[in-house]
Coordinates of C-alpha atoms in Angstrom, one line a residue:
M639 CA -13.9 -10.9 4.6
P640 CA -15.9 -10.3 1.2
T641 CA -14.6 -7.8 -1.0
L642 CA -16.6 -4.6 -2.1
R643 CA -17.1 -3.5 -5.4
L644 CA -17.3 0.0 -5.3
G645 CA -18.8 3.2 -7.2
R646 CA -17.1 6.0 -8.7
A647 CA -18.5 8.4 -6.2
A648 CA -17.9 5.9 -3.7
R649 CA -14.2 5.3 -4.4
V650 CA -13.8 8.6 -4.5
A651 CA -14.8 9.1 -0.6
V652 CA -12.8 6.5 0.5
L653 CA -9.7 7.6 -1.3
A654 CA -10.1 11.1 0.0
A655 CA -10.5 9.6 3.3
C656 CA -7.6 7.2 3.2
I657 CA -4.6 7.1 5.3
G658 CA -2.2 10.3 6.0
L659 CA 1.7 10.0 6.9
A660 CA 3.0 11.2 10.1
G661 CA 2.1 14.9 11.2
A662 CA -0.4 15.2 8.4
P663 CA -4.0 14.8 9.8
L664 CA -6.7 13.3 7.6
V665 CA -10.6 12.7 7.7
A666 CA -12.3 9.4 7.1
G667 CA -15.0 7.2 8.7
C668 CA -15.2 3.3 9.1
G669 CA -17.3 0.5 9.9
A670 CA -17.1 -2.4 11.5
A671 CA -15.2 -5.5 11.4
P672 CA -15.1 -9.2 12.3
P673 CA -13.3 -10.2 15.8
A674 CA -9.9 -11.7 15.6
T675 CA -9.3 -15.5 15.5
T676 CA -6.9 -17.7 16.2
A677 CA -6.4 -19.1 12.8
A678 CA -5.7 -15.7 11.6
T679 CA -3.5 -15.5 13.9
A680 CA -1.7 -18.5 12.9
S681 CA -1.8 -17.8 9.0
V682 CA 0.1 -14.1 9.1
T683 CA 2.4 -16.6 11.3
T684 CA 3.1 -18.7 8.3
S685 CA 3.3 -15.8 6.0
A686 CA 6.1 -14.6 7.5
T687 CA 7.3 -17.8 7.2
K688 CA 7.2 -17.8 3.9
A689 CA 8.6 -14.3 3.4
V690 CA 12.4 -15.3 4.8
A691 CA 12.3 -18.3 1.9
A692 CA 10.9 -16.1 -0.5
Q693 CA 13.5 -12.6 0.0
D694 CA 16.3 -15.3 -0.4
N695 CA 15.0 -17.1 -3.6
P696 CA 13.8 -14.0 -5.3
S697 CA 11.9 -16.0 -8.6
S698 CA 13.3 -14.5 -11.6
T699 CA 11.4 -11.9 -14.3
T700 CA 12.2 -11.7 -17.6
A701 CA 13.3 -7.8 -18.9
T702 CA 11.7 -6.1 -21.5
P703 CA 13.3 -1.9 -22.5
G704 CA 11.6 0.3 -21.1
R705 CA 9.2 -2.1 -18.8
Y706 CA 9.5 -2.4 -15.4
G707 CA 8.3 -5.0 -13.0
N708 CA 5.6 -8.2 -13.3
P709 CA 1.8 -6.3 -13.3
A710 CA 0.4 -9.1 -14.6
A711 CA 1.4 -11.6 -12.0
A712 CA 1.1 -8.9 -9.1
A713 CA -2.4 -8.2 -10.0
R714 CA -3.8 -11.2 -8.5
Y715 CA -2.9 -9.8 -5.4
W716 CA -4.8 -6.7 -5.4
A717 CA -7.5 -6.8 -3.6
A718 CA -10.3 -3.9 -2.4
Q719 CA -10.9 -2.2 1.2
S720 CA -13.7 -2.3 2.6
L721 CA -13.5 0.7 5.2
E722 CA -12.4 3.6 4.2
D723 CA -9.4 4.6 6.0
N724 CA -7.4 1.2 5.5
C725 CA -6.1 1.1 2.2
G726 CA -2.4 1.1 4.2
L727 CA -3.6 -2.4 5.8
V728 CA -4.7 -3.6 2.1
S729 CA -1.6 -2.5 0.4
V730 CA 0.6 -4.4 2.5
A731 CA -0.6 -7.2 2.4
D732 CA -0.6 -7.6 -1.5
V733 CA 2.7 -6.5 -1.1
V734 CA 3.1 -9.5 1.1
G735 CA 1.4 -11.4 -1.5
E736 CA 3.6 -10.3 -4.6
I737 CA 7.0 -11.6 -2.1
T738 CA 5.2 -15.2 -0.2
G739 CA 3.0 -15.8 -2.8
T740 CA 0.3 -16.1 0.3
A741 CA -1.5 -12.7 0.9
P742 CA -3.2 -12.1 4.5
S743 CA -6.8 -11.2 4.2
E744 CA -8.1 -7.8 5.0
R745 CA -9.3 -8.8 8.2
Q746 CA -6.4 -10.5 9.0
M747 CA -4.6 -7.2 8.6
L748 CA -6.9 -5.8 10.8
D749 CA -6.6 -7.8 13.8
L750 CA -2.8 -7.6 13.1
A751 CA -2.6 -3.8 12.9
E752 CA -4.9 -3.5 16.0
S753 CA -2.9 -5.3 18.1
T754 CA 0.8 -4.6 17.0
P755 CA 2.4 -1.6 18.4
S756 CA 2.7 1.9 16.7
G757 CA 6.7 3.0 15.6
T758 CA 6.0 6.3 16.2
N759 CA 2.5 7.0 18.2
P760 CA 1.4 5.7 21.2
G761 CA -1.2 2.8 21.3
P762 CA -1.5 0.2 18.5
I763 CA -0.9 0.6 14.5
Y764 CA -4.7 0.8 13.8
A765 CA -7.4 2.0 16.4
P766 CA -9.8 -0.9 17.3
R767 CA -13.0 -0.9 15.3
N768 CA -15.0 1.0 17.6
D769 CA -13.0 3.6 18.1
P770 CA -14.2 7.4 17.2
S771 CA -10.6 8.0 15.9
H772 CA -12.0 6.1 12.8
S773 CA -14.0 9.5 12.0
G774 CA -11.4 12.0 12.8
P775 CA -8.7 13.4 11.7
N776 CA -6.3 11.3 13.1
A777 CA -7.8 7.8 11.2
G778 CA -6.0 5.4 9.1
I779 CA -2.0 4.4 9.9
E780 CA 1.2 6.0 9.4
L781 CA 3.7 5.4 7.0
A782 CA 6.5 4.2 9.3
D783 CA 4.3 1.5 10.6
L784 CA 3.6 -0.3 6.6
V785 CA 7.5 -0.8 7.8
V786 CA 6.6 -2.3 11.2
L787 CA 3.3 -4.9 9.4
L788 CA 6.2 -5.5 7.1
D789 CA 8.3 -6.5 9.3
H790 CA 6.2 -9.0 11.4
F791 CA 6.4 -10.9 7.7
G792 CA 10.0 -11.2 7.8
I793 CA 10.2 -8.7 5.3
K794 CA 12.4 -6.0 5.5
S795 CA 11.1 -2.7 3.9
E796 CA 12.5 0.9 4.7
M797 CA 10.8 4.9 3.9
V798 CA 12.4 7.1 1.6
S799 CA 10.7 10.5 0.2
A800 CA 12.7 13.7 -1.5
T801 CA 15.5 14.3 1.3
E802 CA 17.3 11.5 -0.2
P803 CA 17.1 13.0 -4.2
D804 CA 19.1 9.8 -5.3
R805 CA 16.8 7.3 -4.1
T806 CA 13.5 8.5 -5.3
G807 CA 12.1 9.8 -8.6
L808 CA 10.4 7.9 -11.0
P809 CA 14.2 6.4 -12.5
A810 CA 14.2 5.0 -8.9
L811 CA 10.8 3.5 -8.7
E812 CA 12.4 2.3 -12.4
Q813 CA 15.1 0.3 -10.6
Y814 CA 13.8 -0.7 -8.0
L815 CA 10.7 -3.1 -10.1
A816 CA 13.8 -4.0 -12.2
K817 CA 15.2 -5.5 -8.9
N818 CA 11.9 -7.4 -8.1
R819 CA 11.6 -4.6 -4.7
K820 CA 8.1 -3.7 -4.0
I821 CA 6.7 -0.5 -3.6
I822 CA 4.3 1.5 -1.4
A823 CA 3.7 4.9 -2.9
F824 CA 2.0 7.6 -0.6
V825 CA -0.2 10.2 -2.9
N826 CA -3.4 12.6 -3.7
S827 CA -6.5 10.0 -4.1
S828 CA -7.9 12.7 -6.4
V829 CA -5.2 13.6 -8.6
I830 CA -4.9 9.3 -9.4
L831 CA -9.2 9.3 -10.0
N832 CA -9.1 12.5 -11.7
A833 CA -12.0 13.7 -8.7
D834 CA -13.4 17.1 -7.9
D835 CA -11.7 17.2 -4.4
Q836 CA -8.2 18.5 -2.4
R837 CA -5.1 17.8 -4.6
T838 CA -2.9 19.3 -2.8
K839 CA -2.1 16.6 0.3
A840 CA -0.9 13.0 0.0
D841 CA -4.1 10.7 1.5
H842 CA -3.8 7.3 0.0
F843 CA -1.6 4.4 -0.2
L844 CA -1.3 2.0 -3.2
V845 CA 1.6 -0.6 -4.5
V846 CA 3.3 0.6 -7.7
T847 CA 3.4 -2.1 -9.5
G848 CA 5.2 -1.5 -13.2
I849 CA 6.5 1.0 -15.0
D850 CA 6.4 1.0 -18.7
T851 CA 8.7 3.7 -20.2
D852 CA 7.7 3.9 -23.9
T853 CA 3.4 3.7 -23.7
Q854 CA 4.7 6.6 -20.4
I855 CA 2.4 4.4 -18.0
V856 CA 3.0 3.7 -14.3
H857 CA 0.9 0.5 -13.2
L858 CA -0.8 0.4 -10.0
N859 CA -2.6 -1.9 -7.3
D860 CA -4.6 0.8 -6.0
P861 CA -7.0 -0.7 -3.5
G862 CA -9.3 2.0 -3.3
I863 CA -10.8 1.4 -6.8
D864 CA -12.4 -2.3 -8.4
H865 CA -10.1 -3.7 -10.6
A866 CA -6.6 -4.8 -10.6
D867 CA -3.7 -3.1 -12.5
E868 CA -4.9 0.3 -12.9
Q869 CA -3.4 2.3 -15.4
V870 CA -2.6 6.3 -15.5
G871 CA 0.0 8.1 -17.7
V872 CA 2.9 9.3 -15.8
A873 CA 2.2 12.9 -15.5
T874 CA -0.9 11.9 -13.4
F875 CA 1.4 9.5 -11.0
M876 CA 4.9 12.1 -10.8
T877 CA 2.2 14.7 -9.5
A878 CA 0.2 12.7 -7.2
W879 CA 2.9 11.4 -5.7
E880 CA 4.5 15.1 -5.5
T881 CA 2.2 16.0 -2.7
S882 CA 3.5 13.4 -0.2
D883 CA 7.2 14.7 -1.5
Q884 CA 7.4 11.7 -3.6
S885 CA 7.1 9.3 -0.1
I886 CA 7.6 5.5 -0.4
V887 CA 8.1 2.6 1.7
V888 CA 10.4 0.1 -0.3
T889 CA 11.3 -3.2 0.5
A890 CA 14.9 -5.1 0.4
A891 CA 16.3 -6.2 -2.6
P892 CA 16.3 -10.1 -2.2
I893 CA 19.3 -11.8 -1.7

């Protein structure tokens, strides 16, 4: 599927409508996508095999004091979302790419999510593309289903929030990144973009790829904008992240 380059106004509309945490409704509208193919399924299965090997043999990274993660390496797996409510799917694809070296396409993720039962709700993780729910309050996917999708690729992960304060917060993110663990954060998109929209509820998934404590910058692979390695100040990121009680999905430590 061609990558969509969005202007600022369109990006704001996409981000503000994107993804909801379990029990948190939001509004989104979607377009059509191509049907599933056998080739897409085969490619997804191959990625799962690679993930097991990659987690058993993690690539080494050079540690630099005050810098965590490798945003330059992660940037190659960024992709833009082309629908209003599939940033969670594209973020999962990004993480799969970072771990296995091969990211599934947006189309492959749509096919997978439409055919995989949700771990929290009746029906599939992502509603069929002609389903009216894509323009209603239940559009997108649940945070818990990111774990289900990653598991399909052989990648173990877990949800963490401020209910476990020793496992979240900026210091925890730094340590996850230092250990080559991948992070999908649930944030408020308007705060990230400094846009004029609601700023009290989380509505968007993105991948945290690096933190630089010297410059106070957080590096993001954000599927709702038109480039990889978006950089925002720590204060901005924390404000956006607090709207979800610092909810993340983080992959297991490489063996």
